[in-house]
């Protein structure tokens, strides 16, 4: 900076303005950094909340799938038991018919 021909008051005024500019830039950088930190924290909180929701949904879906699978197995067992009972009943009816046909012939 050229200070030739300036009074000491003018030199002090220039120096103070330069200092004020530097100070203002520091304050602006500090505010920008704080805003960025707040934005980062908000993103982290949102991410954590969404992860918790996703995990809860996955757990609920797994529980529902397990219930559906158990119901399907129970239904298949009931059908198999009903088929076995029908087959046994049919076989028993066949034996009675055979015995009934055999008696009159004797």
JSON list of C-alpha atoms in Angstrom, two decimals:
[
{"chain": "A", "resi": 1, "resn": "UNK", "atom": "CA", "xyz": [0.00, 0.00, 0.00]},
{"chain": "A", "resi": 2, "resn": "UNK", "atom": "CA", "xyz": [1.26, 3.39, -0.81]},
{"chain": "A", "resi": 3, "resn": "UNK", "atom": "CA", "xyz": [1.23, 5.65, 2.21]},
{"chain": "A", "resi": 4, "resn": "UNK", "atom": "CA", "xyz": [3.35, 8.51, 0.91]},
{"chain": "A", "resi": 5, "resn": "UNK", "atom": "CA", "xyz": [1.75, 11.84, 1.34]},
{"chain": "A", "resi": 6, "resn": "UNK", "atom": "CA", "xyz": [-0.95, 10.54, 3.71]},
{"chain": "A", "resi": 7, "resn": "UNK", "atom": "CA", "xyz": [-1.48, 11.72, 7.21]},
{"chain": "A", "resi": 8, "resn": "UNK", "atom": "CA", "xyz": [-1.22, 9.34, 10.11]},
{"chain": "A", "resi": 9, "resn": "UNK", "atom": "CA", "xyz": [-5.01, 9.51, 10.57]},
{"chain": "A", "resi": 10, "resn": "UNK", "atom": "CA", "xyz": [-5.55, 8.48, 6.96]},
{"chain": "A", "resi": 11, "resn": "UNK", "atom": "CA", "xyz": [-3.07, 5.62, 7.34]},
{"chain": "A", "resi": 12, "resn": "UNK", "atom": "CA", "xyz": [-4.85, 4.44, 10.50]},
{"chain": "A", "resi": 13, "resn": "UNK", "atom": "CA", "xyz": [-8.21, 4.69, 8.71]},
{"chain": "A", "resi": 14, "resn": "UNK", "atom": "CA", "xyz": [-6.94, 2.56, 5.79]},
{"chain": "A", "resi": 15, "resn": "UNK", "atom": "CA", "xyz": [-5.49, 0.02, 8.20]},
{"chain": "A", "resi": 16, "resn": "UNK", "atom": "CA", "xyz": [-8.75, -0.13, 10.15]},
{"chain": "A", "resi": 17, "resn": "UNK", "atom": "CA", "xyz": [-10.77, -0.65, 6.93]},
{"chain": "A", "resi": 18, "resn": "UNK", "atom": "CA", "xyz": [-8.44, -3.44, 5.85]},
{"chain": "A", "resi": 19, "resn": "UNK", "atom": "CA", "xyz": [-8.73, -5.03, 9.28]},
{"chain": "A", "resi": 20, "resn": "UNK", "atom": "CA", "xyz": [-12.53, -4.70, 9.18]},
{"chain": "A", "resi": 21, "resn": "UNK", "atom": "CA", "xyz": [-12.64, -6.39, 5.75]},
{"chain": "A", "resi": 22, "resn": "UNK", "atom": "CA", "xyz": [-10.55, -9.31, 7.00]},
{"chain": "A", "resi": 23, "resn": "UNK", "atom": "CA", "xyz": [-12.65, -9.57, 10.15]},
{"chain": "A", "resi": 24, "resn": "UNK", "atom": "CA", "xyz": [-15.88, -9.51, 8.12]},
{"chain": "A", "resi": 25, "resn": "UNK", "atom": "CA", "xyz": [-14.55, -12.30, 5.88]},
{"chain": "A", "resi": 26, "resn": "UNK", "atom": "CA", "xyz": [-13.65, -14.38, 8.93]},
{"chain": "A", "resi": 27, "resn": "UNK", "atom": "CA", "xyz": [-17.10, -13.90, 10.40]},
{"chain": "A", "resi": 28, "resn": "UNK", "atom": "CA", "xyz": [-18.73, -14.79, 7.07]},
{"chain": "A", "resi": 29, "resn": "UNK", "atom": "CA", "xyz": [-16.61, -17.95, 6.83]},
{"chain": "A", "resi": 30, "resn": "UNK", "atom": "CA", "xyz": [-17.53, -18.85, 10.39]},
{"chain": "A", "resi": 31, "resn": "UNK", "atom": "CA", "xyz": [-21.26, -18.43, 9.68]},
{"chain": "A", "resi": 32, "resn": "UNK", "atom": "CA", "xyz": [-20.95, -20.47, 6.48]},
{"chain": "A", "resi": 33, "resn": "UNK", "atom": "CA", "xyz": [-19.12, -23.23, 8.36]},
{"chain": "A", "resi": 34, "resn": "UNK", "atom": "CA", "xyz": [-21.79, -23.30, 11.08]},
{"chain": "A", "resi": 35, "resn": "UNK", "atom": "CA", "xyz": [-24.55, -23.45, 8.45]},
{"chain": "A", "resi": 36, "resn": "UNK", "atom": "CA", "xyz": [-22.77, -26.33, 6.73]},
{"chain": "A", "resi": 37, "resn": "UNK", "atom": "CA", "xyz": [-22.38, -28.15, 10.05]},
{"chain": "A", "resi": 38, "resn": "UNK", "atom": "CA", "xyz": [-26.10, -27.71, 10.77]},
{"chain": "A", "resi": 39, "resn": "UNK", "atom": "CA", "xyz": [-26.98, -29.00, 7.31]},
{"chain": "A", "resi": 40, "resn": "UNK", "atom": "CA", "xyz": [-24.71, -32.03, 7.81]},
{"chain": "A", "resi": 41, "resn": "UNK", "atom": "CA", "xyz": [-26.28, -32.75, 11.19]},
{"chain": "A", "resi": 42, "resn": "UNK", "atom": "CA", "xyz": [-29.76, -32.50, 9.68]},
{"chain": "A", "resi": 43, "resn": "UNK", "atom": "CA", "xyz": [-28.80, -34.97, 6.95]},
{"chain": "A", "resi": 44, "resn": "UNK", "atom": "CA", "xyz": [-27.35, -37.38, 9.52]},
{"chain": "A", "resi": 45, "resn": "UNK", "atom": "CA", "xyz": [-30.49, -37.18, 11.66]},
{"chain": "A", "resi": 46, "resn": "UNK", "atom": "CA", "xyz": [-32.74, -37.70, 8.64]},
{"chain": "A", "resi": 47, "resn": "UNK", "atom": "CA", "xyz": [-30.62, -40.64, 7.51]},
{"chain": "A", "resi": 48, "resn": "UNK", "atom": "CA", "xyz": [-30.81, -42.23, 10.96]},
{"chain": "A", "resi": 49, "resn": "UNK", "atom": "CA", "xyz": [-34.58, -41.74, 11.08]},
{"chain": "A", "resi": 50, "resn": "UNK", "atom": "CA", "xyz": [-35.06, -43.23, 7.63]},
{"chain": "A", "resi": 51, "resn": "UNK", "atom": "CA", "xyz": [-32.81, -46.18, 8.48]},
{"chain": "A", "resi": 52, "resn": "UNK", "atom": "CA", "xyz": [-34.85, -46.87, 11.62]},
{"chain": "A", "resi": 53, "resn": "UNK", "atom": "CA", "xyz": [-38.06, -46.74, 9.60]},
{"chain": "A", "resi": 54, "resn": "UNK", "atom": "CA", "xyz": [-36.60, -49.08, 6.96]},
{"chain": "A", "resi": 55, "resn": "UNK", "atom": "CA", "xyz": [-35.43, -51.58, 9.56]},
{"chain": "A", "resi": 56, "resn": "UNK", "atom": "CA", "xyz": [-38.82, -51.51, 11.29]},
{"chain": "A", "resi": 57, "resn": "UNK", "atom": "CA", "xyz": [-40.57, -52.09, 7.95]},
{"chain": "A", "resi": 58, "resn": "UNK", "atom": "CA", "xyz": [-38.24, -54.96, 7.08]},
{"chain": "A", "resi": 59, "resn": "UNK", "atom": "CA", "xyz": [-38.88, -56.55, 10.49]},
{"chain": "A", "resi": 60, "resn": "UNK", "atom": "CA", "xyz": [-42.64, -56.19, 10.04]},
{"chain": "A", "resi": 61, "resn": "UNK", "atom": "CA", "xyz": [-42.43, -57.64, 6.53]},
{"chain": "A", "resi": 62, "resn": "UNK", "atom": "CA", "xyz": [-40.39, -60.60, 7.80]},
{"chain": "A", "resi": 63, "resn": "UNK", "atom": "CA", "xyz": [-42.92, -61.21, 10.58]},
{"chain": "A", "resi": 64, "resn": "UNK", "atom": "CA", "xyz": [-45.79, -61.06, 8.11]},
{"chain": "A", "resi": 65, "resn": "UNK", "atom": "CA", "xyz": [-43.99, -63.46, 5.76]},
{"chain": "A", "resi": 66, "resn": "UNK", "atom": "CA", "xyz": [-43.43, -65.89, 8.64]},
{"chain": "A", "resi": 67, "resn": "UNK", "atom": "CA", "xyz": [-47.11, -65.75, 9.59]},
{"chain": "A", "resi": 68, "resn": "UNK", "atom": "CA", "xyz": [-48.21, -66.30, 5.98]},
{"chain": "A", "resi": 69, "resn": "UNK", "atom": "CA", "xyz": [-45.78, -69.23, 5.61]},
{"chain": "A", "resi": 70, "resn": "UNK", "atom": "CA", "xyz": [-47.07, -70.81, 8.83]},
{"chain": "A", "resi": 71, "resn": "UNK", "atom": "CA", "xyz": [-50.68, -70.42, 7.64]},
{"chain": "A", "resi": 72, "resn": "UNK", "atom": "CA", "xyz": [-49.81, -71.99, 4.29]},
{"chain": "A", "resi": 73, "resn": "UNK", "atom": "CA", "xyz": [-48.12, -74.94, 5.99]},
{"chain": "A", "resi": 74, "resn": "UNK", "atom": "CA", "xyz": [-51.10, -75.37, 8.34]},
{"chain": "A", "resi": 75, "resn": "UNK", "atom": "CA", "xyz": [-53.48, -75.32, 5.36]},
{"chain": "A", "resi": 76, "resn": "UNK", "atom": "CA", "xyz": [-51.38, -77.92, 3.50]},
{"chain": "A", "resi": 77, "resn": "UNK", "atom": "CA", "xyz": [-51.32, -80.16, 6.57]},
{"chain": "A", "resi": 78, "resn": "UNK", "atom": "CA", "xyz": [-55.09, -79.89, 6.91]},
{"chain": "A", "resi": 79, "resn": "UNK", "atom": "CA", "xyz": [-55.54, -80.75, 3.23]},
{"chain": "A", "resi": 80, "resn": "UNK", "atom": "CA", "xyz": [-53.18, -83.72, 3.53]},
{"chain": "A", "resi": 81, "resn": "UNK", "atom": "CA", "xyz": [-55.01, -84.94, 6.64]},
{"chain": "A", "resi": 82, "resn": "UNK", "atom": "CA", "xyz": [-58.37, -84.56, 4.91]},
{"chain": "A", "resi": 83, "resn": "UNK", "atom": "CA", "xyz": [-57.10, -86.51, 1.88]},
{"chain": "A", "resi": 84, "resn": "UNK", "atom": "CA", "xyz": [-55.74, -89.24, 4.14]},
{"chain": "A", "resi": 85, "resn": "UNK", "atom": "CA", "xyz": [-59.03, -89.41, 6.04]},
{"chain": "A", "resi": 86, "resn": "UNK", "atom": "CA", "xyz": [-60.99, -89.58, 2.79]},
{"chain": "A", "resi": 87, "resn": "UNK", "atom": "CA", "xyz": [-58.71, -92.31, 1.47]},
{"chain": "A", "resi": 88, "resn": "UNK", "atom": "CA", "xyz": [-59.05, -94.28, 4.72]},
{"chain": "A", "resi": 89, "resn": "UNK", "atom": "CA", "xyz": [-62.83, -93.82, 4.65]},
{"chain": "A", "resi": 90, "resn": "UNK", "atom": "CA", "xyz": [-62.96, -94.97, 1.03]},
{"chain": "A", "resi": 91, "resn": "UNK", "atom": "CA", "xyz": [-60.83, -98.01, 1.86]},
{"chain": "A", "resi": 92, "resn": "UNK", "atom": "CA", "xyz": [-63.07, -98.85, 4.82]},
{"chain": "A", "resi": 93, "resn": "UNK", "atom": "CA", "xyz": [-66.14, -98.51, 2.64]},
{"chain": "A", "resi": 94, "resn": "UNK", "atom": "CA", "xyz": [-64.53, -100.81, 0.09]},
{"chain": "A", "resi": 95, "resn": "UNK", "atom": "CA", "xyz": [-63.88, -103.46, 2.77]},
{"chain": "A", "resi": 96, "resn": "UNK", "atom": "CA", "xyz": [-67.50, -103.29, 3.94]},
{"chain": "A", "resi": 97, "resn": "UNK", "atom": "CA", "xyz": [-68.74, -103.67, 0.39]},
{"chain": "A", "resi": 98, "resn": "UNK", "atom": "CA", "xyz": [-66.47, -106.66, -0.13]},
{"chain": "A", "resi": 99, "resn": "UNK", "atom": "CA", "xyz": [-67.67, -108.30, 3.12]},
{"chain": "A", "resi": 100, "resn": "UNK", "atom": "CA", "xyz": [-71.29, -107.59, 2.29]},
{"chain": "A", "resi": 101, "resn": "UNK", "atom": "CA", "xyz": [-70.92, -109.21, -1.13]},
{"chain": "A", "resi": 102, "resn": "UNK", "atom": "CA", "xyz": [-69.11, -112.19, 0.41]},
{"chain": "A", "resi": 103, "resn": "UNK", "atom": "CA", "xyz": [-71.77, -113.02, 3.03]},
{"chain": "A", "resi": 104, "resn": "UNK", "atom": "CA", "xyz": [-74.71, -113.81, 0.74]},
{"chain": "A", "resi": 105, "resn": "UNK", "atom": "CA", "xyz": [-72.54, -116.12, -1.28]},
{"chain": "A", "resi": 106, "resn": "UNK", "atom": "CA", "xyz": [-71.60, -118.19, 1.76]}
]
